[in-house]
Tab-separated table of C-alpha atoms in Angstrom:
chain	number	residue	atom	x	y	z
A	1	ASP	CA	-19.155	2.538	4.347
A	2	THR	CA	-18.309	1.309	0.848
A	3	GLY	CA	-14.536	1.064	1.254
A	4	VAL	CA	-12.355	-2.027	1.425
A	5	SER	CA	-12.970	-4.030	4.592
A	6	GLN	CA	-10.774	-6.634	6.249
A	7	ASP	CA	-11.486	-9.135	8.980
A	8	PRO	CA	-10.199	-9.672	11.583
A	9	ARG	CA	-8.392	-6.434	12.391
A	10	HIS	CA	-6.071	-8.189	14.831
A	11	LYS	CA	-4.998	-11.807	15.229
A	12	ILE	CA	-2.715	-13.353	17.815
A	13	THR	CA	-1.751	-16.958	17.241
A	14	LYS	CA	0.788	-19.491	18.365
A	15	ARG	CA	3.557	-20.670	16.105
A	16	GLY	CA	2.465	-23.616	14.001
A	17	GLN	CA	-1.227	-22.663	13.876
A	18	ASN	CA	-3.078	-21.831	10.679
A	19	VAL	CA	-4.753	-18.449	10.205
A	20	THR	CA	-7.127	-17.091	7.567
A	21	PHE	CA	-7.857	-13.466	6.746
A	22	ARG	CA	-10.717	-12.086	4.698
A	23	CYS	CA	-10.902	-9.062	2.415
A	24	ASP	CA	-14.045	-7.532	0.928
A	25	PRO	CA	-13.158	-5.146	-1.900
A	26	ILE	CA	-15.049	-2.106	-3.082
A	27	SER	CA	-17.981	-3.448	-5.063
A	28	GLU	CA	-17.466	-3.292	-8.849
A	29	HIS	CA	-13.660	-3.376	-8.390
A	30	ASN	CA	-12.390	-6.324	-10.403
A	31	ARG	CA	-8.810	-6.324	-9.112
A	32	LEU	CA	-7.756	-7.299	-5.611
A	33	TYR	CA	-4.255	-7.161	-4.131
A	34	TRP	CA	-2.592	-8.483	-0.987
A	35	TYR	CA	0.426	-6.760	0.556
A	36	ARG	CA	2.453	-7.359	3.696
A	37	GLN	CA	3.918	-4.563	5.818
A	38	THR	CA	6.461	-4.997	8.582
A	39	LEU	CA	7.216	-2.354	11.185
A	40	GLY	CA	8.940	0.714	9.789
A	41	GLN	CA	8.652	-0.416	6.161
A	42	GLY	CA	6.380	0.272	3.235
A	43	PRO	CA	3.943	-2.420	2.094
A	44	GLU	CA	5.318	-5.212	-0.115
A	45	PHE	CA	3.315	-6.951	-2.800
A	46	LEU	CA	2.247	-10.551	-2.226
A	47	THR	CA	-0.303	-11.449	-4.909
A	48	TYR	CA	-3.181	-10.142	-6.986
A	49	PHE	CA	-6.391	-11.275	-8.634
A	50	GLN	CA	-8.316	-10.069	-11.610
A	51	ASN	CA	-11.840	-11.309	-10.992
A	52	GLU	CA	-11.298	-14.871	-9.723
A	53	ALA	CA	-7.979	-15.462	-11.519
A	54	GLN	CA	-4.773	-15.172	-9.506
A	55	LEU	CA	-2.445	-13.473	-11.991
A	56	GLU	CA	0.769	-12.896	-10.089
A	57	LYS	CA	2.489	-14.137	-6.940
A	58	SER	CA	5.526	-12.616	-5.293
A	59	ARG	CA	8.520	-14.677	-4.247
A	60	LEU	CA	7.594	-13.520	-0.731
A	61	LEU	CA	4.588	-15.839	-0.929
A	62	SER	CA	6.007	-19.116	0.331
A	63	ASP	CA	4.254	-22.474	-0.022
A	64	ARG	CA	2.645	-21.915	3.359
A	65	PHE	CA	0.635	-19.008	1.956
A	66	SER	CA	-2.416	-19.426	-0.226
A	67	ALA	CA	-4.915	-16.900	-1.477
A	68	GLU	CA	-8.271	-17.382	-3.129
A	69	ARG	CA	-10.995	-15.275	-4.656
A	70	PRO	CA	-13.539	-17.924	-5.536
A	71	LYS	CA	-16.335	-15.833	-7.010
A	72	GLY	CA	-14.397	-12.758	-7.953
A	73	SER	CA	-15.692	-10.835	-4.952
A	74	PHE	CA	-14.165	-11.340	-1.488
A	75	SER	CA	-10.742	-12.931	-1.045
A	76	THR	CA	-9.087	-14.999	1.665
A	77	LEU	CA	-5.420	-15.276	2.561
A	78	GLU	CA	-4.418	-18.347	4.539
A	79	ILE	CA	-1.107	-18.906	6.274
A	80	GLN	CA	-0.383	-22.471	7.318
A	81	ARG	CA	2.034	-23.475	10.086
A	82	THR	CA	2.655	-19.862	11.069
A	83	GLU	CA	6.157	-18.744	12.014
A	84	GLN	CA	7.236	-15.763	14.101
A	85	GLY	CA	8.557	-14.121	10.945
A	86	ASP	CA	4.991	-14.001	9.602
A	87	SER	CA	4.136	-11.321	12.173
A	88	ALA	CA	3.174	-8.269	10.126
A	89	MET	CA	0.270	-6.152	8.918
A	90	TYR	CA	-1.529	-7.806	5.997
A	91	LEU	CA	-3.147	-5.242	3.725
A	92	CYS	CA	-5.722	-5.740	1.015
A	93	ALA	CA	-6.357	-3.265	-1.781
A	94	SER	CA	-8.839	-3.177	-4.641
A	95	SER	CA	-8.952	-1.287	-7.909
A	96	LEU	CA	-10.835	-0.848	-11.143
A	97	ARG	CA	-8.723	-0.383	-14.229
A	98	GLN	CA	-10.121	2.373	-16.471
A	99	GLY	CA	-8.125	2.664	-19.668
A	100	ALA	CA	-4.513	3.205	-18.675
A	101	ARG	CA	-5.474	4.313	-15.174
A	102	GLU	CA	-5.673	2.156	-12.090
A	103	THR	CA	-5.795	3.408	-8.510
A	104	GLN	CA	-5.555	1.028	-5.567
A	105	TYR	CA	-7.564	1.679	-2.404
A	106	PHE	CA	-6.481	-0.042	0.777
A	107	GLY	CA	-8.388	-1.611	3.614
A	108	PRO	CA	-7.530	-1.082	7.297
A	109	GLY	CA	-5.339	-4.190	7.429
A	110	THR	CA	-5.103	-7.268	9.634
A	111	ARG	CA	-2.296	-7.162	12.169
A	112	LEU	CA	-0.916	-10.636	12.855
A	113	LEU	CA	1.228	-11.507	15.845
A	114	VAL	CA	2.727	-14.982	15.992
A	115	LEU	CA	3.940	-15.984	19.455
B	1	GLY	CA	13.030	-5.436	-1.566
B	2	GLN	CA	11.900	-1.867	-2.097
B	3	GLN	CA	13.219	0.028	-5.085
B	4	LEU	CA	12.020	3.537	-4.272
B	5	ASN	CA	14.185	5.927	-2.292
B	6	GLN	CA	12.025	8.250	-0.250
B	7	SER	CA	13.411	11.225	1.636
B	8	PRO	CA	13.568	12.507	4.204
B	9	GLN	CA	12.956	9.479	6.410
B	10	SER	CA	11.477	11.743	9.064
B	11	MET	CA	10.816	15.404	9.640
B	12	PHE	CA	9.500	17.677	12.339
B	13	ILE	CA	6.902	20.258	11.459
B	14	GLN	CA	5.634	23.346	13.155
B	15	GLU	CA	2.067	24.396	12.533
B	16	GLY	CA	1.867	26.679	9.534
B	17	GLU	CA	5.094	25.471	7.906
B	18	ASP	CA	5.306	24.072	4.374
B	19	VAL	CA	6.857	20.620	4.082
B	20	SER	CA	8.229	18.711	1.148
B	21	MET	CA	9.214	15.103	0.502
B	22	ASN	CA	10.292	13.213	-2.574
B	23	CYS	CA	10.761	9.814	-4.096
B	24	THR	CA	13.286	8.640	-6.653
B	25	SER	CA	13.607	5.390	-8.526
B	26	SER	CA	16.064	3.669	-10.823
B	27	SER	CA	13.094	2.348	-12.811
B	28	ILE	CA	10.444	4.101	-14.847
B	29	PHE	CA	6.898	4.217	-13.496
B	30	ASN	CA	3.721	5.047	-15.376
B	31	THR	CA	1.738	5.943	-12.260
B	32	TRP	CA	2.804	7.601	-9.021
B	33	LEU	CA	0.616	7.556	-5.930
B	34	TRP	CA	0.964	9.226	-2.548
B	35	TYR	CA	-0.618	7.674	0.552
B	36	LYS	CA	-0.816	8.641	4.222
B	37	GLN	CA	-0.897	5.992	6.922
B	38	ASP	CA	-1.885	6.517	10.548
B	39	PRO	CA	-0.780	4.015	13.222
B	40	GLY	CA	-2.675	0.737	13.035
B	41	GLU	CA	-4.538	1.710	9.869
B	42	GLY	CA	-4.184	1.060	6.159
B	43	PRO	CA	-2.733	3.618	3.728
B	44	VAL	CA	-5.193	6.283	2.576
B	45	LEU	CA	-4.833	7.641	-0.947
B	46	LEU	CA	-3.936	11.333	-1.128
B	47	ILE	CA	-3.025	12.005	-4.754
B	48	ALA	CA	-2.693	9.921	-7.934
B	49	LEU	CA	-0.517	11.003	-10.875
B	50	TYR	CA	-0.814	9.407	-14.306
B	51	LYS	CA	1.255	11.523	-16.722
B	52	ALA	CA	4.880	12.638	-16.737
B	53	GLY	CA	5.041	16.303	-15.776
B	54	GLU	CA	1.582	16.265	-14.214
B	55	LEU	CA	1.094	18.591	-11.244
B	56	THR	CA	-1.966	17.834	-9.122
B	57	SER	CA	-3.389	19.432	-5.986
B	58	ASN	CA	-5.725	18.133	-3.336
B	59	GLY	CA	-6.442	20.891	-0.819
B	60	ARG	CA	-3.160	21.815	0.838
B	61	LEU	CA	-1.356	18.947	-0.891
B	62	THR	CA	0.449	19.257	-4.205
B	63	ALA	CA	2.281	16.466	-5.995
B	64	GLN	CA	4.196	16.240	-9.239
B	65	PHE	CA	5.107	13.358	-11.546
B	66	GLY	CA	8.693	13.914	-12.709
B	67	ILE	CA	9.429	14.358	-16.400
B	68	THR	CA	11.872	11.438	-16.394
B	69	ARG	CA	9.149	9.190	-14.872
B	70	LYS	CA	11.654	8.255	-12.177
B	71	ASP	CA	10.680	10.696	-9.454
B	72	SER	CA	7.838	12.465	-7.699
B	73	PHE	CA	7.444	14.969	-4.909
B	74	LEU	CA	4.726	15.866	-2.439
B	75	ASN	CA	4.317	19.267	-0.805
B	76	ILE	CA	2.091	20.082	2.145
B	77	SER	CA	1.393	23.768	2.644
B	78	ALA	CA	0.497	25.440	5.938
B	79	SER	CA	0.804	22.231	7.947
B	80	ILE	CA	-1.636	21.475	10.759
B	81	PRO	CA	-1.339	18.966	13.619
B	82	SER	CA	-3.418	16.311	11.831
B	83	ASP	CA	-0.781	16.184	9.066
B	84	VAL	CA	1.275	14.033	11.450
B	85	GLY	CA	1.646	10.487	10.153
B	86	ILE	CA	3.650	8.434	7.683
B	87	TYR	CA	3.562	9.377	4.021
B	88	PHE	CA	4.374	6.778	1.379
B	89	CYS	CA	5.054	7.180	-2.300
B	90	ALA	CA	4.201	4.251	-4.532
B	91	GLY	CA	4.839	3.579	-8.193
B	92	GLN	CA	3.322	1.253	-10.748
B	93	PRO	CA	5.985	-0.019	-13.156
B	94	GLN	CA	5.503	0.420	-16.851
B	95	ALA	CA	5.846	-3.163	-17.940
B	96	ALA	CA	5.917	-5.359	-14.860
B	97	GLY	CA	2.279	-5.786	-14.000
B	98	ASN	CA	0.102	-3.749	-11.723
B	99	LYS	CA	1.611	-4.211	-8.303
B	100	LEU	CA	2.707	-1.126	-6.398
B	101	THR	CA	6.272	-0.612	-5.257
B	102	PHE	CA	6.445	1.517	-2.120
B	103	GLY	CA	9.053	3.844	-0.732
B	104	GLY	CA	10.232	3.495	2.841
B	105	GLY	CA	7.996	6.299	4.073
B	106	THR	CA	8.466	9.781	5.495
B	107	ARG	CA	7.453	10.076	9.134
B	108	VAL	CA	6.056	13.539	9.869
B	109	LEU	CA	6.194	14.549	13.506
B	110	VAL	CA	5.295	17.706	15.403
B	111	LYS	CA	8.110	19.839	16.808
B	112	PRO	CA	8.073	19.708	20.601
């Protein structure tokens, strides 16, 4: 399977713990996005990378959140001192811009539950 | 918060029926995308639209990019049980970077 993969698929943690999620994009895709989706809502943008550079961060991304893409391939999203409000599905998407066209393909997501 | 208004929020289908949903925005988009999401999974791309006025089909699905660049619709013809799920529209703004803005979703359910 050459699609976007995410690990883990599910994570249950206690409030105050740190968690880290991984995303492996489609190979040759130079752009990688993180979104968050709460129940009954559409995904909301968190941040994105072009190669290893983080180009934009949403105001949703508090200081407790950090994302990296050290070699321009896989990416990690870390949440420090988790809060119950962090419970959500965290989605990763990758894309390859071709001229004016760019289509984002999503991974299966990591569902986080903070107790 | 989300800027796209997607309607209807939910609908019931009977096998063989055609269904339609749409998305409107107060902002201009230069790309419209339609995704389907099953429970516990990520969104799966159905159709991508890149030009105002463009009409594109993918099997039983047809989508159009509105002339004003502020709306799009998705039609499903001859629905089948596996069409059940949540459909999301998403737009890429013209001048605000590459992030997608999603609608609230249309939940498609089967008539009891």
